[in-house]
mmCIF file of C-alpha atoms in Angstrom:
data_model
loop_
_atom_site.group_PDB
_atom_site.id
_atom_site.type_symbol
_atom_site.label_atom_id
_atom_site.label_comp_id
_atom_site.label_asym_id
_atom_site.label_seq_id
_atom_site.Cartn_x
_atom_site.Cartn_y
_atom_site.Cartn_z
ATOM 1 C CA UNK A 478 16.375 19.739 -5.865
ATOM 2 C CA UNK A 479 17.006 16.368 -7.209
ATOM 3 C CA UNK A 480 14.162 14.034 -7.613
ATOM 4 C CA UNK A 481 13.564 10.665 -9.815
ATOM 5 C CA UNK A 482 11.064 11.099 -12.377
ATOM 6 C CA UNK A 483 9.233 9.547 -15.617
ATOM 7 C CA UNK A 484 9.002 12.224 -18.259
ATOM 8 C CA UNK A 485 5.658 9.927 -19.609
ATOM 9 C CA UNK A 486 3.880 6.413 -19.037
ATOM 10 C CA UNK A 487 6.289 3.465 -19.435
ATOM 11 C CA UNK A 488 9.031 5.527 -19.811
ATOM 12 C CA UNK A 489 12.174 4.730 -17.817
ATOM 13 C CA UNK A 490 12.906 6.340 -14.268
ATOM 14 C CA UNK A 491 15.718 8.683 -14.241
ATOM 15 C CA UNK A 492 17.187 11.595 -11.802
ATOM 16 C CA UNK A 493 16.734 14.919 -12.657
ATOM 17 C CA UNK A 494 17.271 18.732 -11.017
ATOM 18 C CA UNK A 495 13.224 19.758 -10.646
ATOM 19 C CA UNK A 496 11.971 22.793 -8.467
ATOM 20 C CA UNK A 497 11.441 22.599 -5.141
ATOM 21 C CA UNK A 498 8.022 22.233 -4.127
ATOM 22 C CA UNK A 499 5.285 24.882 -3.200
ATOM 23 C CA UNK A 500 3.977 25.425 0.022
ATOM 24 C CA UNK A 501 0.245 25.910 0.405
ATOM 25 C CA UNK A 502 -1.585 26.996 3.435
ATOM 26 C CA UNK A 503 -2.474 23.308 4.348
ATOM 27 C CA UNK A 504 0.607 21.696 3.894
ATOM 28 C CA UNK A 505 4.035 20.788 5.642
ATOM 29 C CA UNK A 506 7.284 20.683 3.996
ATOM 30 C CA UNK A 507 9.387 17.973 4.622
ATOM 31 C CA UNK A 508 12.725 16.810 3.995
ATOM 32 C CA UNK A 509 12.825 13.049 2.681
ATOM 33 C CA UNK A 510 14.829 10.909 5.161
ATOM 34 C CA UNK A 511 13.364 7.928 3.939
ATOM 35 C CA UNK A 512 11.004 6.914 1.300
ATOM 36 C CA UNK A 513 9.957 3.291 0.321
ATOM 37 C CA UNK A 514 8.666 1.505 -3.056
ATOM 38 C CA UNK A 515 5.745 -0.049 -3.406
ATOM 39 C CA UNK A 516 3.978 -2.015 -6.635
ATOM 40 C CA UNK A 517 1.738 1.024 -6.703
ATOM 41 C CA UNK A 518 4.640 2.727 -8.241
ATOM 42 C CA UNK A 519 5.243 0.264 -10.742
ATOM 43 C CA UNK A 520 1.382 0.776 -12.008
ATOM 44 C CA UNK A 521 1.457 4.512 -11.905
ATOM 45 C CA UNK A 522 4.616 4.253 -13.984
ATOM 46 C CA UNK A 523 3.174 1.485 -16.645
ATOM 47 C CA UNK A 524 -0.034 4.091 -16.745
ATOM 48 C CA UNK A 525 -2.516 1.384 -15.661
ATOM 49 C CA UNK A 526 -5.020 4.737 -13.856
ATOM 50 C CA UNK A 527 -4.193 7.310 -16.247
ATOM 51 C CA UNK A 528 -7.518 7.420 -17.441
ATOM 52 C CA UNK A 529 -8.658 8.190 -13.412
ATOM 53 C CA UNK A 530 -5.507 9.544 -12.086
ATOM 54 C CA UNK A 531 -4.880 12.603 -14.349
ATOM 55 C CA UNK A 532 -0.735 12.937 -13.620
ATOM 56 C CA UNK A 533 0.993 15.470 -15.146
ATOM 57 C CA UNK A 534 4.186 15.192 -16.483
ATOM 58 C CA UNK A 535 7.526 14.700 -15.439
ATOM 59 C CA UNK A 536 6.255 12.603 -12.386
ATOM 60 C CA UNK A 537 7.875 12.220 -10.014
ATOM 61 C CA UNK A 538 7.277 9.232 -8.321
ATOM 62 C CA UNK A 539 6.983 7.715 -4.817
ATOM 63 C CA UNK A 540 4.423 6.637 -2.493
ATOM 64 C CA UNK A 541 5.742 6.264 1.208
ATOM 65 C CA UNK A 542 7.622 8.897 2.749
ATOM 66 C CA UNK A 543 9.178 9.519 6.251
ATOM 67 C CA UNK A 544 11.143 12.705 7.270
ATOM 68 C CA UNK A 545 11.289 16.011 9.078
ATOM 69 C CA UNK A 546 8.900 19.113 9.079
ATOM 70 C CA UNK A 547 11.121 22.139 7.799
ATOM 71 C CA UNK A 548 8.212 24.489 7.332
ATOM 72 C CA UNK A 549 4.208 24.431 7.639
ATOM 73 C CA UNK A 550 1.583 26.596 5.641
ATOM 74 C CA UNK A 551 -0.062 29.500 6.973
ATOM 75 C CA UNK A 552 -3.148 26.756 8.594
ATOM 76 C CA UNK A 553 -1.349 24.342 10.047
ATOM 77 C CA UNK A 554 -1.433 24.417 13.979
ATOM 78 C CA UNK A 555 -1.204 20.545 13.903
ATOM 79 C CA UNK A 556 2.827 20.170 13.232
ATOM 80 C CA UNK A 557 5.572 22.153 13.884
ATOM 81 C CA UNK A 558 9.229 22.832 12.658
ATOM 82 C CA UNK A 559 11.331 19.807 13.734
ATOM 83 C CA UNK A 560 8.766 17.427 14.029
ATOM 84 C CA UNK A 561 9.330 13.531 12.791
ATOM 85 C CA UNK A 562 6.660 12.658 10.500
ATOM 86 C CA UNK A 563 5.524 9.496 8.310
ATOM 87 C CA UNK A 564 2.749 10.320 5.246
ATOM 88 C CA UNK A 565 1.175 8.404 2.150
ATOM 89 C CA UNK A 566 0.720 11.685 0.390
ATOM 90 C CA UNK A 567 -2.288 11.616 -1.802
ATOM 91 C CA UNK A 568 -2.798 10.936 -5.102
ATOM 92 C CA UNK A 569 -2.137 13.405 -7.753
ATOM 93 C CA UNK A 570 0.693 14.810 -4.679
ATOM 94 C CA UNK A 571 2.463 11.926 -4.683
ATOM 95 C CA UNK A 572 6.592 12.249 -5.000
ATOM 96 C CA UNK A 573 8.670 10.710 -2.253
ATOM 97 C CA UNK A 574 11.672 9.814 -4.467
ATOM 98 C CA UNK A 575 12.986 13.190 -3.957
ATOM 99 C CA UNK A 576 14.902 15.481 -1.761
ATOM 100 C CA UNK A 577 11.802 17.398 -0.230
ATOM 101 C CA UNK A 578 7.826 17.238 -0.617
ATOM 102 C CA UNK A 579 5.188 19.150 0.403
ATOM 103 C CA UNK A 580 2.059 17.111 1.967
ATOM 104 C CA UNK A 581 -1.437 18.185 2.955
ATOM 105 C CA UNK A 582 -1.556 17.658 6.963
ATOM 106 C CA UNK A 583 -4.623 15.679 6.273
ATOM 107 C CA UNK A 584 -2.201 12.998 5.403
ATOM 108 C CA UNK A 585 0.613 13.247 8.523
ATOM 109 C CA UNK A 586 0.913 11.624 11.205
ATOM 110 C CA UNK A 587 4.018 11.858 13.686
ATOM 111 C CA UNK A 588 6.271 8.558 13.224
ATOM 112 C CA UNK A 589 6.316 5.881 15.880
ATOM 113 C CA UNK A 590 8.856 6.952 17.962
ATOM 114 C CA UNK A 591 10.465 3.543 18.582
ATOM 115 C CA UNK A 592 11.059 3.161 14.691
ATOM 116 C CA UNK A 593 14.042 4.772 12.351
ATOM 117 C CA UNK A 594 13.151 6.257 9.539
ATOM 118 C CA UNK A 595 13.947 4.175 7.596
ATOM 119 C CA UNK A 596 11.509 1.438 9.758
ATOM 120 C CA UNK A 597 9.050 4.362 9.351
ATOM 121 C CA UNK A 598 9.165 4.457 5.670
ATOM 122 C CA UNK A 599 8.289 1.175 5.107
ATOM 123 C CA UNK A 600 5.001 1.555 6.777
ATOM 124 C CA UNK A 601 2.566 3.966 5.109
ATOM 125 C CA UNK A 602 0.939 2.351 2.351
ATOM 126 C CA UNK A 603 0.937 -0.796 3.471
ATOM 127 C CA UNK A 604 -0.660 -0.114 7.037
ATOM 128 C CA UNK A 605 -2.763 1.594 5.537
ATOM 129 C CA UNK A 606 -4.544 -0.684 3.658
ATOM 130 C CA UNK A 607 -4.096 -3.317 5.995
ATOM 131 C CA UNK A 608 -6.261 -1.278 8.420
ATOM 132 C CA UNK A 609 -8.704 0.130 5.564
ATOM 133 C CA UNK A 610 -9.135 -3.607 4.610
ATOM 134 C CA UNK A 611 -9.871 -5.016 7.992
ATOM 135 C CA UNK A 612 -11.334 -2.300 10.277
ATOM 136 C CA UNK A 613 -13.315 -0.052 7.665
ATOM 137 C CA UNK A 614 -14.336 -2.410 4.859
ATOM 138 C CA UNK A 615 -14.792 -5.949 6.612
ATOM 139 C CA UNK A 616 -15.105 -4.897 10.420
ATOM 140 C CA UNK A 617 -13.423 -8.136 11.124
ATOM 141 C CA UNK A 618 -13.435 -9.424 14.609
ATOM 142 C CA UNK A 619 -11.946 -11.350 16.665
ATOM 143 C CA UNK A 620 -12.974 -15.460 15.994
ATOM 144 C CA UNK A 621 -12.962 -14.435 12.377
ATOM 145 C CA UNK A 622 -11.316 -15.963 9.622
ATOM 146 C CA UNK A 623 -9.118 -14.253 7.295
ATOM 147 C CA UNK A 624 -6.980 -15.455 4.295
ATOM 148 C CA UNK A 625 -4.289 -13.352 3.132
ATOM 149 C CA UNK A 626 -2.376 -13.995 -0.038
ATOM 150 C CA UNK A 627 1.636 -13.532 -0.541
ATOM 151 C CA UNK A 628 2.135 -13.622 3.219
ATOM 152 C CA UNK A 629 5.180 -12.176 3.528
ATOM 153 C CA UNK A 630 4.911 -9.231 1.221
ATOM 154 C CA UNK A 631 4.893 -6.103 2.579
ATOM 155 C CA UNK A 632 1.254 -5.473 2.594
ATOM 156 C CA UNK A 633 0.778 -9.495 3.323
ATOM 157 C CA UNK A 634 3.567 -8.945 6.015
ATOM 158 C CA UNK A 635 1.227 -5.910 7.870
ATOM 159 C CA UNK A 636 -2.116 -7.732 7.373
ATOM 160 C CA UNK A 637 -1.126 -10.950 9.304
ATOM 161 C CA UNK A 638 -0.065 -8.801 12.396
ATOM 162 C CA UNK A 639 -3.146 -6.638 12.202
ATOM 163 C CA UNK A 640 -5.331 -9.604 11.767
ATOM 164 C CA UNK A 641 -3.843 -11.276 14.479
ATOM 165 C CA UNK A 642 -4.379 -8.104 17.065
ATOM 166 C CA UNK A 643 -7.934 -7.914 15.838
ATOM 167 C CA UNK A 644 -8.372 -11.406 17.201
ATOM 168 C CA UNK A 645 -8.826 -13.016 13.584
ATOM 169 C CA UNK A 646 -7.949 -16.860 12.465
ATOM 170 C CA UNK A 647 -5.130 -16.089 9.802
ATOM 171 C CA UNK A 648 -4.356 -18.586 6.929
ATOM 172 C CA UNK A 649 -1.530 -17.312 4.450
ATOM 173 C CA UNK A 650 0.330 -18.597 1.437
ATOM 174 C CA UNK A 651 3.738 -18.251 1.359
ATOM 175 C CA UNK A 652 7.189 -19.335 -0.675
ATOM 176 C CA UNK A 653 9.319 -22.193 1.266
ATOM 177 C CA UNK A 654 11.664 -19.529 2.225
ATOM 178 C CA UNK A 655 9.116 -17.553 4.063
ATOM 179 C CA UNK A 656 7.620 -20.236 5.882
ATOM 180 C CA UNK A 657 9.299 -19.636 9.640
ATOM 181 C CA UNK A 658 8.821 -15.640 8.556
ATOM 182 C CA UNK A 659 4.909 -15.679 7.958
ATOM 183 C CA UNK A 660 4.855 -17.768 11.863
ATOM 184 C CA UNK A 661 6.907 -15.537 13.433
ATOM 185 C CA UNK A 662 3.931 -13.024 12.402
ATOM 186 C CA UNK A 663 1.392 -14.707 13.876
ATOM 187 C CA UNK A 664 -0.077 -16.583 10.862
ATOM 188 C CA UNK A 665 -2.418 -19.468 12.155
ATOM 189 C CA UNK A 666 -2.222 -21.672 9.407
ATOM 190 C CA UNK A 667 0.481 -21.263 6.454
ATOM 191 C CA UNK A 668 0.517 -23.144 3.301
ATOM 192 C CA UNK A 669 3.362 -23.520 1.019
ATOM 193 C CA UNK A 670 1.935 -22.547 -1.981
ATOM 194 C CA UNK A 671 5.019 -24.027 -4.275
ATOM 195 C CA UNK A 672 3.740 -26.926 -2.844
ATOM 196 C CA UNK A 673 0.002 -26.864 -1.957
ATOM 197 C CA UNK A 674 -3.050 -26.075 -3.385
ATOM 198 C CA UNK A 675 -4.874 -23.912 -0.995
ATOM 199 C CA UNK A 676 -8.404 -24.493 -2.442
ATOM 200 C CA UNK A 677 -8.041 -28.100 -0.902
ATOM 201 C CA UNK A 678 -7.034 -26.955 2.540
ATOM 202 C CA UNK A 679 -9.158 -23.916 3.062
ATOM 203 C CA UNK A 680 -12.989 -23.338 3.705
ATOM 204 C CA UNK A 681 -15.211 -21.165 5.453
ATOM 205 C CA UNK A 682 -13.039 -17.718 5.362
ATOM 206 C CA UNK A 683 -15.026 -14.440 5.952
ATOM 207 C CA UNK A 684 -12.359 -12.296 3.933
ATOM 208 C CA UNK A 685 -9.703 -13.276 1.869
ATOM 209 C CA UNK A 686 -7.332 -10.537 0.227
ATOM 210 C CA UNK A 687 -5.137 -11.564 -3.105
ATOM 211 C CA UNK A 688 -2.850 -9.476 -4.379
ATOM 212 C CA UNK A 689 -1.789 -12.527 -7.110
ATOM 213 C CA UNK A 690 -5.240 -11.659 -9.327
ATOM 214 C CA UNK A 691 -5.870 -13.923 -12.030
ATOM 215 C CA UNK A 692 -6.764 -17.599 -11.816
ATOM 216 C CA UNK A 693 -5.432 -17.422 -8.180
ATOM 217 C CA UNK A 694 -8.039 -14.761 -7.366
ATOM 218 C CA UNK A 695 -10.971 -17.013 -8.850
ATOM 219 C CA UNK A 696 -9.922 -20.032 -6.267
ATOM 220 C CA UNK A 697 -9.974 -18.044 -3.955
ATOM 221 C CA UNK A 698 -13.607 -17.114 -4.281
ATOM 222 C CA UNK A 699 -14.493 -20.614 -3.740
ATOM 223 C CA UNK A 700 -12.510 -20.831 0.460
ATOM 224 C CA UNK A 701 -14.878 -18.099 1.366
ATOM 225 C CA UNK A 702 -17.748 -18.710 3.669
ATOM 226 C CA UNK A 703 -21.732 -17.737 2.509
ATOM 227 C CA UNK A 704 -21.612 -14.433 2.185
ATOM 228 C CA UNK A 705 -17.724 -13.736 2.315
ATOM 229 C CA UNK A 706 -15.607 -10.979 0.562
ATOM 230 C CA UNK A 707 -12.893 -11.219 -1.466
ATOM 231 C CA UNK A 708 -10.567 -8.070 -1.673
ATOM 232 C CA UNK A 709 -8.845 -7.685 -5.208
ATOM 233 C CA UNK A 710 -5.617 -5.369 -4.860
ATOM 234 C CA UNK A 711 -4.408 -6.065 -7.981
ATOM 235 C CA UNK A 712 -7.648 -6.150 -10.000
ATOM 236 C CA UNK A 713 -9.816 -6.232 -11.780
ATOM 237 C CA UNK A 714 -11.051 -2.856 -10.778
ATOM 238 C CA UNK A 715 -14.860 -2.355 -9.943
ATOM 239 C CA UNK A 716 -17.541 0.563 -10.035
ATOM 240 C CA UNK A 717 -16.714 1.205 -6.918
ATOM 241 C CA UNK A 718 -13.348 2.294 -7.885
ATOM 242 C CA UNK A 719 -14.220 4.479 -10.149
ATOM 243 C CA UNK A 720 -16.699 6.201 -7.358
ATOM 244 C CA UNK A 721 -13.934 6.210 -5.274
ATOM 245 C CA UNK A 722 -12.171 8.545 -7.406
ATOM 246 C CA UNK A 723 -15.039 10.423 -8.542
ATOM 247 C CA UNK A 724 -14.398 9.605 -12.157
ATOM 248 C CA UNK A 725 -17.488 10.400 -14.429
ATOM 249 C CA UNK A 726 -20.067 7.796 -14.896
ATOM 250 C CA UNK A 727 -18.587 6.127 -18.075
ATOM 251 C CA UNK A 728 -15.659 4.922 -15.934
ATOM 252 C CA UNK A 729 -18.151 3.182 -13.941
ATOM 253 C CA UNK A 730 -19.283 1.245 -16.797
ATOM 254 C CA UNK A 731 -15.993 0.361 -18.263
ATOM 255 C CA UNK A 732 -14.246 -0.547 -14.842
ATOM 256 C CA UNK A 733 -17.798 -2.731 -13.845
ATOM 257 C CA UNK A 734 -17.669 -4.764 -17.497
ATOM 258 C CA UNK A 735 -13.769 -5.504 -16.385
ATOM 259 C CA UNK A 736 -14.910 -7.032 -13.004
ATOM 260 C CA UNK A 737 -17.646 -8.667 -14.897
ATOM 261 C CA UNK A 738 -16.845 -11.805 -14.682
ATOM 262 C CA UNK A 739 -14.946 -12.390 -10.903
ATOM 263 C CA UNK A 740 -18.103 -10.662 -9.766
ATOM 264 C CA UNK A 741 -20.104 -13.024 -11.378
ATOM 265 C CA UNK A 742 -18.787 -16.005 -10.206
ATOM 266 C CA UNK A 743 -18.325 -14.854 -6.677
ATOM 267 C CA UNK A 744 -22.671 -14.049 -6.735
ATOM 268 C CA UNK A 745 -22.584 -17.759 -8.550
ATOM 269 C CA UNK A 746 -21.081 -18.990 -5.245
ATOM 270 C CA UNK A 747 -22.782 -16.676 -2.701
ATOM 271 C CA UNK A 748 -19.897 -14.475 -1.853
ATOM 272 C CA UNK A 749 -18.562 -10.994 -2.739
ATOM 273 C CA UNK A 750 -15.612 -9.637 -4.596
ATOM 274 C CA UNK A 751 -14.785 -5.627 -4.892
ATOM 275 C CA UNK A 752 -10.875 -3.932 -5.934
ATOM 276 C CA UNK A 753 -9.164 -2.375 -3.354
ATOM 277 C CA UNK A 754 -7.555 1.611 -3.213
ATOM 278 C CA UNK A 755 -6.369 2.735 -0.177
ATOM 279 C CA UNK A 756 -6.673 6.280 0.739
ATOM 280 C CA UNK A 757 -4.880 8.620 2.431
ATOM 281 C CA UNK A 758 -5.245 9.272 6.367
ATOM 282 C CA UNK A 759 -3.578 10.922 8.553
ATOM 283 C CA UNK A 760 -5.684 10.122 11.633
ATOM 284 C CA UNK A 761 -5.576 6.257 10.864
ATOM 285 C CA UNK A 762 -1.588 6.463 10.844
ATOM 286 C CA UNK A 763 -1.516 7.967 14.164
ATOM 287 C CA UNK A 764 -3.641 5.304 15.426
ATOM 288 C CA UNK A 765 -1.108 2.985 13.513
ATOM 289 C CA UNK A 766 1.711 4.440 15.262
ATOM 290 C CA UNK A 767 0.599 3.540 18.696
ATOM 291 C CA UNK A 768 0.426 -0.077 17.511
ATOM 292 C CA UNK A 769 3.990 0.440 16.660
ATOM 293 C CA UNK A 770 5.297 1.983 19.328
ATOM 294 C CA UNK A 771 3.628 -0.984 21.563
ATOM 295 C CA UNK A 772 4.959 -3.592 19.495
ATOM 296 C CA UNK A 773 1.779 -5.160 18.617
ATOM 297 C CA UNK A 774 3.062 -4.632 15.132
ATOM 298 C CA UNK A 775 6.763 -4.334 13.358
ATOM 299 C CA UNK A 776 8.240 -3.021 10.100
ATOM 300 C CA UNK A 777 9.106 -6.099 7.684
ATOM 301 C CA UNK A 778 11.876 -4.586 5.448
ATOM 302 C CA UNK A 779 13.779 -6.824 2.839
ATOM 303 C CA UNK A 780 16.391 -3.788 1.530
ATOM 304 C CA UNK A 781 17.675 -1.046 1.974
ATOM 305 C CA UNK A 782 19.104 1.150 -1.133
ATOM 306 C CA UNK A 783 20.609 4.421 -1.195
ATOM 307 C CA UNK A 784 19.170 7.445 -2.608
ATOM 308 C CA UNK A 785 21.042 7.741 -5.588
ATOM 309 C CA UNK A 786 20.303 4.295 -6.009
ATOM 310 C CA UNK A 787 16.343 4.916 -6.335
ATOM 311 C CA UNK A 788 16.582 3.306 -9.908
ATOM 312 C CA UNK A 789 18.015 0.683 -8.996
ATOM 313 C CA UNK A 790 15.418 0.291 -6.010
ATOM 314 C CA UNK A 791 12.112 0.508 -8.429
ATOM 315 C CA UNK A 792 13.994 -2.089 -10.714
ATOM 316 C CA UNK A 793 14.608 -4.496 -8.011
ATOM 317 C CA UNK A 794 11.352 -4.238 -7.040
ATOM 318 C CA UNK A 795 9.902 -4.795 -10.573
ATOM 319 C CA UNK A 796 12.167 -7.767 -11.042
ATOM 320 C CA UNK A 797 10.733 -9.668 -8.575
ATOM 321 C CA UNK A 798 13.362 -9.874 -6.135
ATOM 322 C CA UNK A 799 11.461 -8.671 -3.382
ATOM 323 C CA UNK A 800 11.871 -11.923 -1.042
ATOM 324 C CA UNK A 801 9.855 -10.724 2.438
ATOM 325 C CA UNK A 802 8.728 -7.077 3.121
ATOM 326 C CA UNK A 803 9.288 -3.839 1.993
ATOM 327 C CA UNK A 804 12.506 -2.233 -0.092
ATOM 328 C CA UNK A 805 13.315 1.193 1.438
ATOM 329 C CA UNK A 806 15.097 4.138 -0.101
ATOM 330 C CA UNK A 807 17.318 5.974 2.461
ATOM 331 C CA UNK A 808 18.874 9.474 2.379
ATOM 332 C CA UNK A 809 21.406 9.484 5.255
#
């Protein structure tokens, strides 16, 4: 089957003829329909987790991933031939720039039956971690306050609206061109960040999630209210990362000297910092798809590329030319 792959870390992304996947007794086989990119691609590509993610190589890559069920291992009973599905397979099974994949069920979830594929594909990852952010870490609710960094991103896009039906206060930052976007989201309270500093405008947040990093990451530390947590996406990575992916103890060390010093300033200041992961789930996308399907929350898709034009896609993405949501990669 054809398939876009990296034959090592950093090298460039390239279509190739690979084998077709193999079925075990847990998973489904799909045919791709749609498949979207993500910055997570970017970083497996540059090898920023090879030290915790053990890939092998070629890799091919690909994180999001809606499509049809064409078969099902010998213990599924929870799918079935024909069936319209949306995944974020899991790590070390990743692979959605391709022609076919086979997922673990653990990670399915029927798509929202009001959305294309293409609609579908843009979801996974992002949703996600908007949920895994909000419901599981920070049990926000409602009254809250919650500050979410590059708005009208595709993971910024999907925390607004999730936010918003949790009953939070949402403050964003946002480009001038994404202003009425961000709104139209339900943002409470957007600032123009070409224009604005949003350490003078914001105080007393309960969570704030940056996927900027840097200096941008260490303002933020100082909006959050006694107590508040600060979700890193882009870094630096923590212990608790490490845990996460059951890497050996030395990881732990290494990843908790990176975070050093955010962590210490946000204990300086009373407040909490720890790097984000999201994991794959299944369950959580089904409950996703119902919010969907009821329109508490929409797809926010900037492109749309054609298969053959997945290397184009990943480069456009790389670039920087993202302007609001998600760039999708469609096979029909």
């Amino acid at each position: 089957m054809k398939a876009f792959i990296i034959d090592s870390y950093n090298g460039p992304l390239h279509a190739a003829e690979v084998p077709t996947p193999t079925l075990g007794p847990r998973d489904v086989y799909v045919k791709v329909m749609a498949a979207s990119v993500n910055p997570l691609d970017t970083l497996v590509r540059g090898g920023e987790f090879k030290q915790l993610l053990k890939y092998s190589m070629p890799l091919t890559l690909g994180h999001d991933v809606a499509g049809v069920v064409t078969d099902i291992g010998s213990e599924v009973t929870d799918f079935a031939i024909g069936d319209e599905i949306y995944a974020r397979p899991r790590d070390l099974r990743i692979g959605t720039f391709a022609e076919y994949i086979a997922i673990d069920h653990a990670d399915v979830a029927l798509k929202p039956t009001t959305l294309s594929f293409e609609e579908a594909a843009a979801i996974p990852l992002v949703a996600l971690a908007a949920w895994q952010m909000l419901v599981d870490t920070a049990h926000i609710t409602p009254g809250q306050k919650v500050l979410v960094h590059a708005g009208a991103g595709g993971l910024g896009s999907t925390v607004i609206q999730l936010a918003k039906h949790l009953g939070a206060h949402v403050a964003t930052t946002a480009g001038t061109s994404s202003l009425a976007l961000v709104k139209s989201l339900g943002a409470d309270l957007v600032i123009d960040y070409r224009t604005t500093d949003f350490a003078d405008e914001l105080s007393g947040y309960d969570l704030a999630i940056d996927a900027v990093g840097g200096d941008n990451l260490m303002k933020t530390l100082t909006v959050l209210a006694p107590g508040g947590l600060a979700l890193g996406v882009t870094g630096p990575p923590d212990a608790g990362f490490a845990t996460q992916l059951g890497a050996p103890a030395p990881f732990k060390l290494v990843l908790s000297l990176l975070s050093r010093k955010v962590r210490a300033a946000a204990k300086k200041r009373g407040v909490r910092y720890s790097f984000f992961f999201m994991r794959s789930n299944g369950e959580q996308l089904r409950e996703l798809a119902a919010l969907y399907d009821t329109g508490h929350l929409r797809p926010v898709i900037d492109s749309t590329f054609a298969f053959e034009q997945t290397v184009e896609a990943l480069a456009y993405v790389e670039a920087g030319k993202t302007k609001a949501g998600k760039v999708v990669i469609t096979h029909q």
